[in-house]
Amino acid sequence: MMKKAVVTRLLSQSGLRSLLGWTLRWSGVLVLNYHRVGDGSASSFDRGLSSASAEAFADQVRFCKSQLDVITPGDLPRVVARGRGRYALITFDDGYRDNYEVAFPILRAESVSATFFITTGFVDAPRVPWWDEIAWMVRTSRRELIALPGWLSGAVSFDEPDRERAVRALLQAYKAMPVESTDRFLAAIAEATGSGRCGEELGRNLWMDWNMLREMRTAGMTVAGHTVDHPVLARTSHERQREEILGCARRLAMEMGEPMRYFSYPVGGPNTFDAVTHECLREAGVQYAFSYYGGFQRFGDWNDYDIRRVPIETYLTTDWFRSIVTLPQFFS
Ligand SMILES: [Zn+2]
């Protein structure tokens, strides 16, 4: 991680980045993915979802605009048929309210359109999601360490000031287990930390509501799907996958007045979706689905249901971000 920061700084100082960007021209669609925008450094929730400060986001949007043709998913059929050129899509997952309060005004001021993949269950019944709840239970705990026998080998220590490592370890364990075990795992953490479960109150203003989403749509943003309850689709039953995808499509159509054409997979790694997922997406009439494991999308290996996206996170320096945009073949 540090190495990339150093390399990208040197590239920028030497003027080499613009020279290389010009000589090593690439062709394809660079899809950037964000979760939360704003200052998340003191949050008791999952800080890994903090993608950029408001200032960094504005700077990133302006830089993208100056280098690439920023398009919408509706432009993809034309762009893919053309098969050359350098394009960018700006996307957000989950539907956090800071997308409306912080990112949307910046996008509007810059006349840039972005796509928001919404977990409809969070809009319909606002609550704290498991990743934020795990972080909250760890950060509000009065204990120094916890043991979760039967779940984790060895104790998890809380001795670092921000407890970030402990949060990461528990999130990792959650993501690796079968969906049926996850509720019992959350209950075990609640007891071991002594924090109890997160109250409903904390989740009340966490998500955008349908009025905000309609306002964004009217202003030229794209609103798309990200399931109802955010499970890792490939780890659930056929029936559940169907409900998660068709249920999400149904709610979006009802509230937004247009069909769900675009979708992003929760978590988004190569093992988080499968043939059943694709069958459900086809049934729902989804045209393009987006994964989340890095890389930019070349025209040569285009797959409508596995369009690659690059994670944007707060540790990216300005130079690093600019290198992703100019030289994604090395940095995305
Ligand atoms: Zn998500």
Coordinates of C-alpha atoms and ligand atoms in Angstrom, one line a residue:
M1 CA 0.0 0.0 0.0
M2 CA 2.8 2.4 1.0
K3 CA 4.8 1.4 -2.1
K4 CA 2.1 2.6 -4.4
A5 CA 1.8 5.9 -2.6
V6 CA 5.6 6.4 -3.1
V7 CA 5.6 5.3 -6.7
T8 CA 2.6 7.6 -7.7
R9 CA 4.2 10.6 -5.9
L10 CA 7.4 10.1 -7.9
L11 CA 5.5 9.7 -11.1
S12 CA 3.7 13.0 -10.5
Q13 CA 6.8 15.0 -9.4
S14 CA 8.8 13.9 -12.4
G15 CA 6.1 14.7 -14.8
L16 CA 6.3 11.1 -15.9
R17 CA 2.6 10.4 -15.2
S18 CA 1.3 12.7 -17.9
L19 CA 3.9 11.5 -20.3
L20 CA 3.2 7.8 -19.7
G21 CA -0.6 8.5 -19.7
W22 CA -0.2 10.0 -23.1
T23 CA 2.1 7.3 -24.6
L24 CA 0.5 4.2 -22.9
R25 CA -3.0 5.0 -23.9
W26 CA -5.6 2.6 -22.8
S27 CA -9.2 2.0 -23.9
G28 CA -12.2 0.9 -21.9
V29 CA -14.4 2.0 -19.0
L30 CA -13.0 2.9 -15.6
V31 CA -15.7 2.4 -13.0
L32 CA -15.0 4.0 -9.7
N33 CA -16.8 2.8 -6.6
Y34 CA -17.6 4.8 -3.5
H35 CA -19.5 3.9 -0.3
R36 CA -19.5 6.9 2.1
V37 CA -18.3 10.5 1.5
G38 CA -17.5 12.9 4.3
D39 CA -15.4 12.7 7.5
G40 CA -15.6 9.2 8.8
S41 CA -12.4 9.3 10.9
A42 CA -14.2 9.5 14.3
S43 CA -17.1 7.2 13.4
S44 CA -18.0 4.3 15.6
F45 CA -19.2 2.5 12.5
D46 CA -17.2 0.7 9.8
R47 CA -14.5 3.2 8.8
G48 CA -13.5 1.0 5.9
L49 CA -16.6 2.3 4.1
S50 CA -15.4 5.9 4.2
S51 CA -14.3 6.5 0.6
A52 CA -13.3 10.2 0.5
S53 CA -13.7 13.5 2.4
A54 CA -16.0 16.0 0.7
E55 CA -12.9 18.0 -0.5
A56 CA -11.1 14.9 -1.9
F57 CA -14.3 13.7 -3.6
A58 CA -14.8 17.1 -5.4
D59 CA -11.2 17.1 -6.5
Q60 CA -11.5 13.5 -7.8
V61 CA -14.7 14.3 -9.7
R62 CA -13.0 17.3 -11.3
F63 CA -9.9 15.3 -12.2
C64 CA -12.0 12.5 -13.8
K65 CA -13.9 15.0 -15.8
S66 CA -10.7 16.6 -17.1
Q67 CA -9.2 13.3 -18.2
L68 CA -12.1 11.0 -19.2
D69 CA -15.5 11.0 -20.7
V70 CA -17.7 10.6 -17.7
I71 CA -20.8 8.6 -18.8
T72 CA -23.9 7.0 -17.4
P73 CA -24.9 3.3 -17.6
G74 CA -27.4 4.3 -20.2
D75 CA -24.5 5.3 -22.5
L76 CA -22.9 1.8 -22.2
P77 CA -24.6 0.2 -25.2
R78 CA -23.3 2.9 -27.5
V79 CA -19.9 3.0 -25.9
V80 CA -19.4 -0.8 -26.0
A81 CA -20.6 -1.0 -29.6
R82 CA -17.9 1.7 -30.5
G83 CA -15.3 -0.4 -28.6
R84 CA -12.7 2.4 -28.2
G85 CA -12.2 5.5 -26.1
R86 CA -11.6 6.2 -22.4
Y87 CA -14.7 6.5 -20.2
A88 CA -15.5 6.7 -16.6
L89 CA -18.5 5.8 -14.5
I90 CA -18.9 7.1 -10.9
T91 CA -20.8 4.7 -8.7
F92 CA -21.9 4.4 -5.1
D93 CA -23.0 1.2 -3.2
D94 CA -25.5 0.7 -0.3
G95 CA -27.4 4.0 -0.2
Y96 CA -25.9 5.9 2.7
R97 CA -27.5 9.3 3.4
D98 CA -24.2 11.2 3.0
N99 CA -24.4 10.3 -0.7
Y100 CA -27.4 12.7 -0.9
E101 CA -26.1 15.2 1.6
V102 CA -22.4 15.5 0.6
A103 CA -21.8 13.8 -2.7
F104 CA -24.9 14.9 -4.6
P105 CA -24.4 18.7 -4.3
I106 CA -20.8 18.2 -5.5
L107 CA -21.9 16.1 -8.5
R108 CA -24.6 18.6 -9.4
A109 CA -22.2 21.6 -9.1
E110 CA -19.8 19.8 -11.5
S111 CA -22.6 18.6 -13.8
V112 CA -21.4 15.0 -13.4
S113 CA -23.8 12.1 -13.3
A114 CA -23.3 9.2 -10.9
T115 CA -25.0 5.8 -10.3
F116 CA -26.4 4.8 -6.8
F117 CA -26.9 1.1 -6.1
I118 CA -29.5 0.9 -3.4
T119 CA -30.2 -1.8 -0.8
T120 CA -34.0 -1.3 -0.8
G121 CA -34.5 -3.0 2.6
F122 CA -32.4 -0.3 4.3
V123 CA -34.5 2.5 2.7
D124 CA -37.8 0.7 3.6
A125 CA -36.9 -0.2 7.2
P126 CA -33.8 1.8 8.2
R127 CA -31.4 -0.1 10.5
V128 CA -27.7 -0.5 11.3
P129 CA -26.2 -3.1 8.9
W130 CA -24.1 -5.9 10.2
W131 CA -20.7 -4.4 9.3
D132 CA -21.5 -1.1 11.1
E133 CA -23.0 -3.0 14.0
I134 CA -19.9 -5.1 14.4
A135 CA -17.7 -2.0 14.4
W136 CA -20.0 -0.3 16.9
M137 CA -20.0 -3.2 19.3
V138 CA -16.2 -3.4 19.2
R139 CA -15.7 0.4 19.6
T140 CA -18.2 0.9 22.4
S141 CA -16.9 -2.1 24.4
R142 CA -15.4 -1.4 27.8
R143 CA -13.4 -4.6 27.7
E144 CA -9.7 -4.9 26.8
L145 CA -10.1 -8.1 24.8
I146 CA -12.7 -10.7 23.9
A147 CA -12.8 -14.4 23.3
L148 CA -15.3 -16.0 20.9
P149 CA -14.7 -19.7 21.5
G150 CA -16.3 -21.8 18.7
W151 CA -16.1 -18.8 16.4
L152 CA -12.5 -17.7 16.5
S153 CA -9.3 -19.3 17.6
G154 CA -7.6 -17.0 20.1
A155 CA -8.7 -13.8 21.7
V156 CA -9.2 -10.5 19.9
S157 CA -7.4 -7.7 21.6
F158 CA -8.7 -4.2 21.8
D159 CA -5.4 -2.6 22.7
E160 CA -5.0 -0.3 19.6
P161 CA -6.6 3.1 20.1
D162 CA -9.0 2.9 17.2
R163 CA -9.6 -0.9 17.4
E164 CA -9.5 -1.0 13.6
R165 CA -7.6 -4.4 13.5
A166 CA -10.2 -6.0 15.8
V167 CA -13.0 -4.7 13.7
R168 CA -11.4 -6.0 10.5
A169 CA -10.8 -9.5 12.1
L170 CA -14.5 -9.8 13.0
L171 CA -15.8 -8.5 9.7
Q172 CA -13.5 -11.0 7.9
A173 CA -14.9 -13.9 10.0
Y174 CA -18.5 -12.8 9.3
K175 CA -17.9 -12.7 5.6
A176 CA -16.5 -16.2 5.6
M177 CA -19.3 -18.0 7.4
P178 CA -22.6 -19.4 6.1
V179 CA -25.5 -16.9 6.1
E180 CA -27.5 -19.1 8.6
S181 CA -24.8 -18.6 11.3
T182 CA -24.4 -14.9 11.1
D183 CA -27.2 -13.9 13.5
R184 CA -25.8 -16.2 16.2
F185 CA -22.3 -14.7 15.5
L186 CA -23.7 -11.1 16.0
A187 CA -25.3 -12.2 19.3
A188 CA -22.0 -13.8 20.5
I189 CA -20.1 -10.5 19.7
A190 CA -22.8 -8.5 21.5
E191 CA -22.3 -10.6 24.6
A192 CA -18.5 -10.9 24.5
T193 CA -18.0 -7.2 24.1
G194 CA -20.7 -6.3 26.7
S195 CA -22.0 -3.7 24.2
G196 CA -25.3 -5.4 23.4
R197 CA -27.0 -5.0 20.0
C198 CA -27.2 -1.6 18.3
G199 CA -30.5 0.1 18.9
E200 CA -32.9 1.0 16.0
E201 CA -32.3 4.7 16.8
L202 CA -28.7 4.7 15.4
G203 CA -29.9 3.5 12.0
R204 CA -32.8 5.9 11.6
N205 CA -30.9 8.6 9.6
L206 CA -28.3 6.4 8.1
W207 CA -29.9 5.8 4.7
M208 CA -31.4 8.0 1.9
D209 CA -35.1 7.9 1.6
W210 CA -37.2 7.5 -1.5
N211 CA -37.9 11.3 -1.8
M212 CA -34.1 12.0 -1.8
L213 CA -33.6 9.3 -4.5
R214 CA -36.4 10.7 -6.7
E215 CA -34.9 14.1 -6.4
M216 CA -31.5 12.8 -7.4
R217 CA -33.1 10.9 -10.4
T218 CA -34.8 14.1 -11.5
A219 CA -31.4 15.8 -11.4
G220 CA -29.9 13.3 -13.8
M221 CA -28.5 10.7 -11.4
T222 CA -29.1 6.9 -12.0
V223 CA -30.7 4.8 -9.2
A224 CA -30.0 1.1 -9.4
G225 CA -30.2 -2.1 -7.3
H226 CA -28.0 -3.8 -4.7
T227 CA -30.5 -6.4 -3.3
V228 CA -33.1 -6.1 -0.5
D229 CA -31.0 -7.1 2.5
H230 CA -27.4 -7.2 1.3
P231 CA -26.5 -10.9 1.7
V232 CA -23.6 -12.4 -0.2
L233 CA -25.8 -13.8 -2.9
A234 CA -23.8 -16.9 -3.9
R235 CA -23.9 -18.1 -0.2
T236 CA -27.7 -18.1 -0.1
S237 CA -30.3 -20.5 -1.5
H238 CA -31.7 -20.2 -5.1
E239 CA -35.0 -19.0 -3.6
R240 CA -33.4 -16.4 -1.5
Q241 CA -31.3 -15.1 -4.4
R242 CA -34.5 -14.7 -6.4
E243 CA -36.2 -12.8 -3.6
E244 CA -33.2 -10.5 -3.1
I245 CA -33.0 -9.6 -6.8
L246 CA -36.6 -9.6 -7.9
G247 CA -37.7 -8.0 -4.6
C248 CA -35.2 -5.2 -5.1
A249 CA -36.4 -4.7 -8.7
R250 CA -40.0 -4.6 -7.6
R251 CA -39.4 -1.9 -4.9
L252 CA -37.3 0.2 -7.2
A253 CA -39.9 0.0 -10.0
M254 CA -42.7 0.9 -7.6
E255 CA -40.9 3.9 -6.0
M256 CA -38.8 5.2 -8.9
G257 CA -41.4 4.5 -11.7
E258 CA -38.8 2.8 -13.9
P259 CA -37.4 -0.7 -14.2
M260 CA -34.2 -1.8 -12.4
R261 CA -31.7 -2.0 -15.3
Y262 CA -28.5 -2.0 -13.4
F263 CA -27.3 -3.9 -10.4
S264 CA -24.2 -4.3 -8.2
Y265 CA -23.3 -7.5 -6.2
P266 CA -23.0 -7.1 -2.4
V267 CA -19.4 -7.5 -1.4
G268 CA -18.7 -8.1 -5.1
G269 CA -15.7 -10.5 -5.2
P270 CA -15.6 -13.2 -7.9
N271 CA -17.1 -15.8 -5.5
T272 CA -20.0 -13.6 -4.4
F273 CA -22.2 -14.3 -7.5
D274 CA -22.9 -17.4 -9.6
A275 CA -25.0 -18.9 -12.4
V276 CA -28.1 -18.7 -10.3
T277 CA -27.5 -15.0 -9.7
H278 CA -27.2 -14.4 -13.4
E279 CA -30.4 -16.4 -14.1
C280 CA -32.3 -14.2 -11.6
L281 CA -30.8 -11.0 -13.1
R282 CA -32.0 -12.0 -16.5
E283 CA -35.5 -12.7 -15.1
A284 CA -35.5 -9.3 -13.5
G285 CA -34.5 -7.7 -16.8
V286 CA -31.1 -6.3 -15.6
Q287 CA -28.9 -5.2 -18.5
Y288 CA -25.6 -4.6 -16.7
A289 CA -24.3 -5.9 -13.3
F290 CA -21.1 -4.7 -11.6
S291 CA -18.6 -6.6 -9.5
Y292 CA -16.1 -5.2 -7.0
Y293 CA -12.6 -6.7 -7.1
G294 CA -10.5 -4.1 -8.8
G295 CA -9.4 -3.5 -12.3
F296 CA -10.9 -1.4 -15.1
Q297 CA -13.1 -2.8 -17.8
R298 CA -11.5 -3.3 -21.2
F299 CA -13.7 -3.6 -24.3
G300 CA -11.9 -6.8 -25.3
D301 CA -13.2 -8.9 -22.3
W302 CA -16.5 -7.3 -21.8
N303 CA -19.1 -9.2 -19.8
D304 CA -22.5 -7.6 -19.2
Y305 CA -22.8 -9.3 -15.8
D306 CA -19.3 -8.8 -14.5
I307 CA -18.2 -5.2 -15.1
R308 CA -15.2 -4.5 -13.0
R309 CA -14.9 -1.7 -10.5
V310 CA -12.1 0.0 -8.6
P311 CA -12.5 0.6 -4.9
I312 CA -11.9 4.3 -3.9
E313 CA -10.9 4.5 -0.2
T314 CA -9.6 7.3 2.0
Y315 CA -6.0 6.0 2.1
L316 CA -5.6 6.9 -1.6
T317 CA -3.4 9.9 -1.9
T318 CA -4.2 12.5 -4.6
D319 CA -1.3 11.3 -6.8
W320 CA -2.4 7.7 -6.4
F321 CA -6.0 8.5 -7.4
R322 CA -4.7 10.5 -10.4
S323 CA -2.5 7.5 -11.4
I324 CA -5.5 5.2 -11.3
V325 CA -7.4 7.5 -13.7
T326 CA -4.5 8.1 -16.1
L327 CA -2.8 4.7 -15.9
P328 CA -5.5 2.1 -14.8
Q329 CA -3.6 -0.7 -16.5
F330 CA -1.0 -0.4 -13.7
F331 CA -2.9 1.1 -10.8
S332 CA -6.5 -0.1 -10.8
Ligands
ZN1 ZN -22.7 -3.1 -0.5

